Amino acid sequence: MLEATEGKISARERLLDAAEAAVLAKGFAATSIDELLAETGVSKSGFFYHFKDKGALAKAILERYLERDRELLDQMFARADELNDDPLHGFLVGMKFFSEMMSDLPSNHPGCIAASFAYQDQLFNREIHDLNAAGLLVWRKRFRERFEKIAQKYPPKIDVDFEALADTVSVMVEGGFVLGRALKDSTITPRQILLFRDYIRIIFTGN
Amino acid sequence: MLEATEGKISARERLLDAAEAAVLAKGFAATSIDELLAETGVSKSGFFYHFKDKGALAKAILERYLERDRELLDQMFARADELNDDPLHGFLVGMKFFSEMMSDLPSNHPGCIAASFAYQDQLFNREIHDLNAAGLLVWRKRFRERFEKIAQKYPPKIDVDFEALADTVSVMVEGGFVLGRALKDSTITPRQILLFRDYIRIIFTGN
DNA sequence: TGTACATCAGTGAACGCGCGTTCACTGATGTAC
DNA sequence: TGTACATCAGTGAACGCGCGTTCACTGATGTAC
């Protein structure tokens, strides 16, 4: 895992890059090994040196994606707490930051590997299902804890289902990606996040 | 289109039923014609009598899905206006109804063909992309008009992006399905809708 | 320092199965006159 | 009412291409003694 510090990107890493993009564009089953080889210049036996079969590729894609996803989550919470010791204001800053990150996503049609896999789950084994679920549960847990912390200082103005509210962040991102792709509009996810941010502010302050 | 009034379900309709379920479970590319034949008892040439190629099957699945989707939308708005002449209260009733519909979905792992296609869009042609986008825009338009109508009677308490707010309904359903599938929890979508319903109430009444 | 061996990161050719598609054909029902 | 033709809803067999996978092999680098 030292690729980032080295000049050359390994064949394995190039295969994963190409595979992730292809999976997001047409799904896992339609992504052929041959096309990845053509794109990366790796030989077929080179592929099978790195991945024992196509299933191992799927697992590697998901693991790398979830790792990065977790870093992003940490980054967002770190930013939230950087200048604020008030848990609510810090959270609102973090959500603003998150919305901007979603605006600046590199690709034209951003998407989420977890969502793609969820919509093709019959292709994958138990291990992959569990990895995927665990990834989502980390988001739920982090947000839920944060809301409970906020609620100690700012008692919520309405009755609210904290678990569902924590899931709303993932729901907005996932749903936003689906609409963004279908409508070819990359502003949808960031705007949904801002809407959610307003909702949180109202819940805890009454505006 | 008289199948519903007749006793027997046509081979075409049975193929579409099987195909829709398979696409939702593993994606379009991984859904083979042979497996649909095995499930429905139709012969291979019977399939190609009804669909000129696999692409025609995709289009037919999407068209049928969007047709039903639109009926569901109409049903929800009809229910909303049934007993209420107040646009906000009617809407809140409609959302309650909608949340219950989402709780009662027949399948174990409900999903949306539009989302599945959006995550495999490279497999499809322009015509299918346009159909899919149009389907989503109907939802946006209907909800947006409704919010503007509500706003005439109940001026919103906060500044709100009505277009994004209209998209939130689709976003919650699509995102809810993704989480619901990944976590195997069918309560996620209905709970998100109830959260959204609360948000609407607060925006227009301040609670 | 030199030698032996192990590991890493692949190469190149072949294989067989499943896939979407095509083609010539058919029995039952509907329509024109 | 009978006959001719068209359309509907398929059947059965064959085809070729692309797919994931396997196998025997290899040159470069790392490690033990």
PDB file of C-alpha atoms in Angstrom, chain A:
ATOM      1  CA  MET A   1       0.000   0.000   0.000  1.00  0.00           C
ATOM      2  CA  LEU A   2       2.856   2.361  -0.762  1.00  0.00           C
ATOM      3  CA  GLU A   3       1.801   3.189  -4.319  1.00  0.00           C
ATOM      4  CA  ALA A   4       1.054   6.804  -3.487  1.00  0.00           C
ATOM      5  CA  THR A   5       4.612   7.403  -2.334  1.00  0.00           C
ATOM      6  CA  GLU A   6       6.156   5.803  -5.409  1.00  0.00           C
ATOM      7  CA  GLY A   7       6.378   7.164  -8.913  1.00  0.00           C
ATOM      8  CA  LYS A   8       4.915   4.211 -10.816  1.00  0.00           C
ATOM      9  CA  ILE A   9       1.446   2.900 -10.297  1.00  0.00           C
ATOM     10  CA  SER A  10       1.352  -0.892 -10.070  1.00  0.00           C
ATOM     11  CA  ALA A  11      -0.485  -3.046 -12.575  1.00  0.00           C
ATOM     12  CA  ARG A  12      -2.804  -4.098  -9.779  1.00  0.00           C
ATOM     13  CA  GLU A  13      -3.703  -0.514  -8.994  1.00  0.00           C
ATOM     14  CA  ARG A  14      -4.220   0.354 -12.663  1.00  0.00           C
ATOM     15  CA  LEU A  15      -6.507  -2.653 -13.042  1.00  0.00           C
ATOM     16  CA  LEU A  16      -8.532  -1.520 -10.041  1.00  0.00           C
ATOM     17  CA  ASP A  17      -8.823   2.027 -11.412  1.00  0.00           C
ATOM     18  CA  ALA A  18     -10.044   0.794 -14.780  1.00  0.00           C
ATOM     19  CA  ALA A  19     -12.379  -1.744 -13.190  1.00  0.00           C
ATOM     20  CA  GLU A  20     -13.949   0.751 -10.815  1.00  0.00           C
ATOM     21  CA  ALA A  21     -14.721   3.163 -13.641  1.00  0.00           C
ATOM     22  CA  ALA A  22     -16.131   0.396 -15.830  1.00  0.00           C
ATOM     23  CA  VAL A  23     -18.289  -1.021 -13.027  1.00  0.00           C
ATOM     24  CA  LEU A  24     -19.737   2.416 -12.362  1.00  0.00           C
ATOM     25  CA  ALA A  25     -20.505   2.855 -16.057  1.00  0.00           C
ATOM     26  CA  LYS A  26     -22.089  -0.498 -16.880  1.00  0.00           C
ATOM     27  CA  GLY A  27     -22.059  -2.812 -13.904  1.00  0.00           C
ATOM     28  CA  PHE A  28     -19.820  -5.654 -12.794  1.00  0.00           C
ATOM     29  CA  ALA A  29     -21.072  -8.425 -15.076  1.00  0.00           C
ATOM     30  CA  ALA A  30     -20.666  -6.295 -18.197  1.00  0.00           C
ATOM     31  CA  THR A  31     -17.121  -5.359 -17.240  1.00  0.00           C
ATOM     32  CA  SER A  32     -14.900  -7.898 -19.009  1.00  0.00           C
ATOM     33  CA  ILE A  33     -11.380  -8.734 -17.951  1.00  0.00           C
ATOM     34  CA  ASP A  34     -10.259  -8.362 -21.574  1.00  0.00           C
ATOM     35  CA  GLU A  35     -11.326  -4.741 -21.704  1.00  0.00           C
ATOM     36  CA  LEU A  36      -9.392  -3.971 -18.533  1.00  0.00           C
ATOM     37  CA  LEU A  37      -6.313  -5.564 -20.094  1.00  0.00           C
ATOM     38  CA  ALA A  38      -6.710  -3.487 -23.250  1.00  0.00           C
ATOM     39  CA  GLU A  39      -6.983  -0.330 -21.183  1.00  0.00           C
ATOM     40  CA  THR A  40      -4.107  -1.013 -18.818  1.00  0.00           C
ATOM     41  CA  GLY A  41      -1.730  -2.962 -21.079  1.00  0.00           C
ATOM     42  CA  VAL A  42      -1.551  -5.795 -18.562  1.00  0.00           C
ATOM     43  CA  SER A  43      -1.587  -9.355 -19.937  1.00  0.00           C
ATOM     44  CA  LYS A  44      -4.320 -11.797 -19.097  1.00  0.00           C
ATOM     45  CA  SER A  45      -2.034 -13.922 -16.951  1.00  0.00           C
ATOM     46  CA  GLY A  46      -0.887 -10.721 -15.256  1.00  0.00           C
ATOM     47  CA  PHE A  47      -4.461 -10.178 -14.219  1.00  0.00           C
ATOM     48  CA  PHE A  48      -4.770 -13.674 -12.769  1.00  0.00           C
ATOM     49  CA  TYR A  49      -1.534 -13.231 -10.928  1.00  0.00           C
ATOM     50  CA  HIS A  50      -3.111 -10.343  -8.974  1.00  0.00           C
ATOM     51  CA  PHE A  51      -6.650 -11.717  -8.657  1.00  0.00           C
ATOM     52  CA  LYS A  52      -7.381 -15.407  -8.315  1.00  0.00           C
ATOM     53  CA  ASP A  53     -10.664 -14.956 -10.162  1.00  0.00           C
ATOM     54  CA  LYS A  54     -13.144 -12.243 -11.109  1.00  0.00           C
ATOM     55  CA  GLY A  55     -14.745 -12.419  -7.671  1.00  0.00           C
ATOM     56  CA  ALA A  56     -11.460 -11.425  -6.074  1.00  0.00           C
ATOM     57  CA  LEU A  57     -11.468  -8.346  -8.304  1.00  0.00           C
ATOM     58  CA  ALA A  58     -14.936  -7.415  -7.023  1.00  0.00           C
ATOM     59  CA  LYS A  59     -13.806  -7.766  -3.445  1.00  0.00           C
ATOM     60  CA  ALA A  60     -10.676  -5.694  -4.049  1.00  0.00           C
ATOM     61  CA  ILE A  61     -12.677  -2.920  -5.729  1.00  0.00           C
ATOM     62  CA  LEU A  62     -15.098  -2.753  -2.832  1.00  0.00           C
ATOM     63  CA  GLU A  63     -12.396  -2.874  -0.158  1.00  0.00           C
ATOM     64  CA  ARG A  64     -10.450  -0.038  -1.739  1.00  0.00           C
ATOM     65  CA  TYR A  65     -13.625   1.984  -2.207  1.00  0.00           C
ATOM     66  CA  LEU A  66     -14.738   1.543   1.407  1.00  0.00           C
ATOM     67  CA  GLU A  67     -11.284   2.442   2.681  1.00  0.00           C
ATOM     68  CA  ARG A  68     -11.359   5.739   0.792  1.00  0.00           C
ATOM     69  CA  ASP A  69     -14.938   6.306   1.831  1.00  0.00           C
ATOM     70  CA  ARG A  70     -13.975   5.995   5.472  1.00  0.00           C
ATOM     71  CA  GLU A  71     -11.102   8.456   5.021  1.00  0.00           C
ATOM     72  CA  LEU A  72     -13.532  10.929   3.517  1.00  0.00           C
ATOM     73  CA  LEU A  73     -15.881  10.508   6.455  1.00  0.00           C
ATOM     74  CA  ASP A  74     -13.047  11.129   8.909  1.00  0.00           C
ATOM     75  CA  GLN A  75     -11.935  14.157   6.952  1.00  0.00           C
ATOM     76  CA  MET A  76     -15.413  15.627   7.109  1.00  0.00           C
ATOM     77  CA  PHE A  77     -15.698  15.155  10.872  1.00  0.00           C
ATOM     78  CA  ALA A  78     -12.185  16.500  11.350  1.00  0.00           C
ATOM     79  CA  ARG A  79     -13.119  19.617   9.451  1.00  0.00           C
ATOM     80  CA  ALA A  80     -16.275  19.898  11.503  1.00  0.00           C
ATOM     81  CA  ASP A  81     -14.335  20.009  14.741  1.00  0.00           C
ATOM     82  CA  GLU A  82     -11.438  22.114  13.524  1.00  0.00           C
ATOM     83  CA  LEU A  83     -12.574  25.550  14.597  1.00  0.00           C
ATOM     84  CA  ASN A  84     -15.677  24.809  16.564  1.00  0.00           C
ATOM     85  CA  ASP A  85     -16.158  23.399  19.981  1.00  0.00           C
ATOM     86  CA  ASP A  86     -19.903  23.739  19.633  1.00  0.00           C
ATOM     87  CA  PRO A  87     -21.099  20.343  18.307  1.00  0.00           C
ATOM     88  CA  LEU A  88     -23.974  21.778  16.263  1.00  0.00           C
ATOM     89  CA  HIS A  89     -22.052  24.591  14.611  1.00  0.00           C
ATOM     90  CA  GLY A  90     -19.166  22.257  13.908  1.00  0.00           C
ATOM     91  CA  PHE A  91     -21.564  19.822  12.295  1.00  0.00           C
ATOM     92  CA  LEU A  92     -23.085  22.542  10.125  1.00  0.00           C
ATOM     93  CA  VAL A  93     -19.600  23.570   8.985  1.00  0.00           C
ATOM     94  CA  GLY A  94     -18.809  19.936   8.237  1.00  0.00           C
ATOM     95  CA  MET A  95     -21.938  19.548   6.115  1.00  0.00           C
ATOM     96  CA  LYS A  96     -21.089  22.686   4.168  1.00  0.00           C
ATOM     97  CA  PHE A  97     -17.656  21.198   3.534  1.00  0.00           C
ATOM     98  CA  PHE A  98     -19.224  17.890   2.520  1.00  0.00           C
ATOM     99  CA  SER A  99     -21.559  19.597   0.069  1.00  0.00           C
ATOM    100  CA  GLU A 100     -18.581  21.332  -1.529  1.00  0.00           C
ATOM    101  CA  MET A 101     -16.692  18.066  -1.788  1.00  0.00           C
ATOM    102  CA  MET A 102     -19.670  16.562  -3.607  1.00  0.00           C
ATOM    103  CA  SER A 103     -19.666  19.520  -5.998  1.00  0.00           C
ATOM    104  CA  ASP A 104     -16.009  19.007  -6.837  1.00  0.00           C
ATOM    105  CA  LEU A 105     -16.128  15.297  -7.575  1.00  0.00           C
ATOM    106  CA  PRO A 106     -13.655  14.531 -10.350  1.00  0.00           C
ATOM    107  CA  SER A 107     -15.739  12.403 -12.709  1.00  0.00           C
ATOM    108  CA  ASN A 108     -18.611  13.555 -14.878  1.00  0.00           C
ATOM    109  CA  HIS A 109     -20.983  10.938 -13.620  1.00  0.00           C
ATOM    110  CA  PRO A 110     -20.005  10.191 -10.095  1.00  0.00           C
ATOM    111  CA  GLY A 111     -21.378   7.092  -8.513  1.00  0.00           C
ATOM    112  CA  CYS A 112     -20.999   4.822  -5.565  1.00  0.00           C
ATOM    113  CA  ILE A 113     -19.581   1.309  -5.749  1.00  0.00           C
ATOM    114  CA  ALA A 114     -21.678   0.311  -2.746  1.00  0.00           C
ATOM    115  CA  ALA A 115     -24.859   1.275  -4.618  1.00  0.00           C
ATOM    116  CA  SER A 116     -23.764  -0.463  -7.802  1.00  0.00           C
ATOM    117  CA  PHE A 117     -23.031  -3.637  -5.838  1.00  0.00           C
ATOM    118  CA  ALA A 118     -26.301  -3.389  -3.919  1.00  0.00           C
ATOM    119  CA  TYR A 119     -28.194  -3.353  -7.218  1.00  0.00           C
ATOM    120  CA  GLN A 120     -26.320  -6.443  -8.449  1.00  0.00           C
ATOM    121  CA  ASP A 121     -26.076  -8.277  -5.162  1.00  0.00           C
ATOM    122  CA  GLN A 122     -26.970 -11.665  -6.590  1.00  0.00           C
ATOM    123  CA  LEU A 123     -23.567 -11.666  -8.322  1.00  0.00           C
ATOM    124  CA  PHE A 124     -21.658 -11.542  -5.069  1.00  0.00           C
ATOM    125  CA  ASN A 125     -21.030 -13.729  -2.080  1.00  0.00           C
ATOM    126  CA  ARG A 126     -21.823 -13.278   1.570  1.00  0.00           C
ATOM    127  CA  GLU A 127     -18.431 -11.715   2.325  1.00  0.00           C
ATOM    128  CA  ILE A 128     -19.058  -8.858  -0.085  1.00  0.00           C
ATOM    129  CA  HIS A 129     -22.585  -8.294   1.215  1.00  0.00           C
ATOM    130  CA  ASP A 130     -21.224  -8.040   4.743  1.00  0.00           C
ATOM    131  CA  LEU A 131     -18.462  -5.619   3.768  1.00  0.00           C
ATOM    132  CA  ASN A 132     -21.006  -3.430   2.035  1.00  0.00           C
ATOM    133  CA  ALA A 133     -23.424  -3.382   4.946  1.00  0.00           C
ATOM    134  CA  ALA A 134     -20.631  -2.670   7.419  1.00  0.00           C
ATOM    135  CA  GLY A 135     -19.561   0.347   5.341  1.00  0.00           C
ATOM    136  CA  LEU A 136     -23.013   1.869   5.590  1.00  0.00           C
ATOM    137  CA  LEU A 137     -23.308   1.114   9.294  1.00  0.00           C
ATOM    138  CA  VAL A 138     -20.167   3.141  10.004  1.00  0.00           C
ATOM    139  CA  TRP A 139     -21.892   6.219   8.587  1.00  0.00           C
ATOM    140  CA  ARG A 140     -25.038   5.503  10.592  1.00  0.00           C
ATOM    141  CA  LYS A 141     -23.046   5.128  13.801  1.00  0.00           C
ATOM    142  CA  ARG A 142     -20.912   8.244  13.369  1.00  0.00           C
ATOM    143  CA  PHE A 143     -23.856  10.498  12.551  1.00  0.00           C
ATOM    144  CA  ARG A 144     -26.074   9.040  15.191  1.00  0.00           C
ATOM    145  CA  GLU A 145     -23.494   9.645  17.916  1.00  0.00           C
ATOM    146  CA  ARG A 146     -23.035  13.175  16.690  1.00  0.00           C
ATOM    147  CA  PHE A 147     -26.769  13.905  16.808  1.00  0.00           C
ATOM    148  CA  GLU A 148     -26.971  12.579  20.335  1.00  0.00           C
ATOM    149  CA  LYS A 149     -24.110  14.829  21.343  1.00  0.00           C
ATOM    150  CA  ILE A 150     -25.786  17.823  19.745  1.00  0.00           C
ATOM    151  CA  ALA A 151     -29.091  16.959  21.426  1.00  0.00           C
ATOM    152  CA  GLN A 152     -27.463  17.212  24.844  1.00  0.00           C
ATOM    153  CA  LYS A 153     -26.777  20.881  24.272  1.00  0.00           C
ATOM    154  CA  TYR A 154     -29.698  21.641  21.934  1.00  0.00           C
ATOM    155  CA  PRO A 155     -32.780  19.622  22.863  1.00  0.00           C
ATOM    156  CA  PRO A 156     -34.579  18.901  19.577  1.00  0.00           C
ATOM    157  CA  LYS A 157     -37.725  20.930  18.900  1.00  0.00           C
ATOM    158  CA  ILE A 158     -39.578  17.965  17.420  1.00  0.00           C
ATOM    159  CA  ASP A 159     -39.716  14.234  18.033  1.00  0.00           C
ATOM    160  CA  VAL A 160     -37.090  12.721  15.781  1.00  0.00           C
ATOM    161  CA  ASP A 161     -35.968   9.210  14.798  1.00  0.00           C
ATOM    162  CA  PHE A 162     -32.191   9.603  15.217  1.00  0.00           C
ATOM    163  CA  GLU A 163     -31.340   6.370  13.460  1.00  0.00           C
ATOM    164  CA  ALA A 164     -33.342   7.358  10.385  1.00  0.00           C
ATOM    165  CA  LEU A 165     -31.900  10.866  10.547  1.00  0.00           C
ATOM    166  CA  ALA A 166     -28.372   9.435  10.577  1.00  0.00           C
ATOM    167  CA  ASP A 167     -29.219   7.283   7.557  1.00  0.00           C
ATOM    168  CA  THR A 168     -30.547  10.346   5.763  1.00  0.00           C
ATOM    169  CA  VAL A 169     -26.990  11.442   4.981  1.00  0.00           C
ATOM    170  CA  SER A 170     -26.258   8.194   3.137  1.00  0.00           C
ATOM    171  CA  VAL A 171     -29.723   8.236   1.589  1.00  0.00           C
ATOM    172  CA  MET A 172     -29.190  11.733   0.174  1.00  0.00           C
ATOM    173  CA  VAL A 173     -25.805  10.841  -1.260  1.00  0.00           C
ATOM    174  CA  GLU A 174     -26.988   7.555  -2.765  1.00  0.00           C
ATOM    175  CA  GLY A 175     -30.266   8.952  -4.035  1.00  0.00           C
ATOM    176  CA  GLY A 176     -28.525  12.089  -5.262  1.00  0.00           C
ATOM    177  CA  PHE A 177     -26.100  10.002  -7.308  1.00  0.00           C
ATOM    178  CA  VAL A 178     -28.948   8.058  -8.894  1.00  0.00           C
ATOM    179  CA  LEU A 179     -30.773  11.239  -9.917  1.00  0.00           C
ATOM    180  CA  GLY A 180     -27.544  12.950 -10.890  1.00  0.00           C
ATOM    181  CA  ARG A 181     -26.701  10.114 -13.242  1.00  0.00           C
ATOM    182  CA  ALA A 182     -30.161   9.768 -14.723  1.00  0.00           C
ATOM    183  CA  LEU A 183     -30.545  13.532 -15.233  1.00  0.00           C
ATOM    184  CA  LYS A 184     -26.839  14.155 -15.955  1.00  0.00           C
ATOM    185  CA  ASP A 185     -26.870  16.903 -13.355  1.00  0.00           C
ATOM    186  CA  SER A 186     -24.037  16.965 -10.835  1.00  0.00           C
ATOM    187  CA  THR A 187     -25.598  19.699  -8.683  1.00  0.00           C
ATOM    188  CA  ILE A 188     -28.273  17.413  -7.278  1.00  0.00           C
ATOM    189  CA  THR A 189     -26.308  15.719  -4.492  1.00  0.00           C
ATOM    190  CA  PRO A 190     -24.706  18.919  -3.118  1.00  0.00           C
ATOM    191  CA  ARG A 191     -28.049  20.693  -3.088  1.00  0.00           C
ATOM    192  CA  GLN A 192     -29.691  17.833  -1.259  1.00  0.00           C
ATOM    193  CA  ILE A 193     -26.977  17.978   1.360  1.00  0.00           C
ATOM    194  CA  LEU A 194     -27.573  21.678   1.894  1.00  0.00           C
ATOM    195  CA  LEU A 195     -31.281  20.975   2.289  1.00  0.00           C
ATOM    196  CA  PHE A 196     -30.423  18.368   4.908  1.00  0.00           C
ATOM    197  CA  ARG A 197     -28.146  20.840   6.661  1.00  0.00           C
ATOM    198  CA  ASP A 198     -31.039  23.303   6.952  1.00  0.00           C
ATOM    199  CA  TYR A 199     -33.223  20.536   8.315  1.00  0.00           C
ATOM    200  CA  ILE A 200     -30.705  19.706  11.048  1.00  0.00           C
ATOM    201  CA  ARG A 201     -30.405  23.358  12.014  1.00  0.00           C
ATOM    202  CA  ILE A 202     -34.177  23.691  12.317  1.00  0.00           C
ATOM    203  CA  ILE A 203     -34.557  20.478  14.300  1.00  0.00           C
ATOM    204  CA  PHE A 204     -32.070  21.588  16.939  1.00  0.00           C
ATOM    205  CA  THR A 205     -32.601  25.354  17.027  1.00  0.00           C
ATOM    206  CA  GLY A 206     -36.111  25.899  15.641  1.00  0.00           C
ATOM    207  CA  ASN A 207     -34.242  28.029  13.089  1.00  0.00           C
TER     208      ASN A 207
END
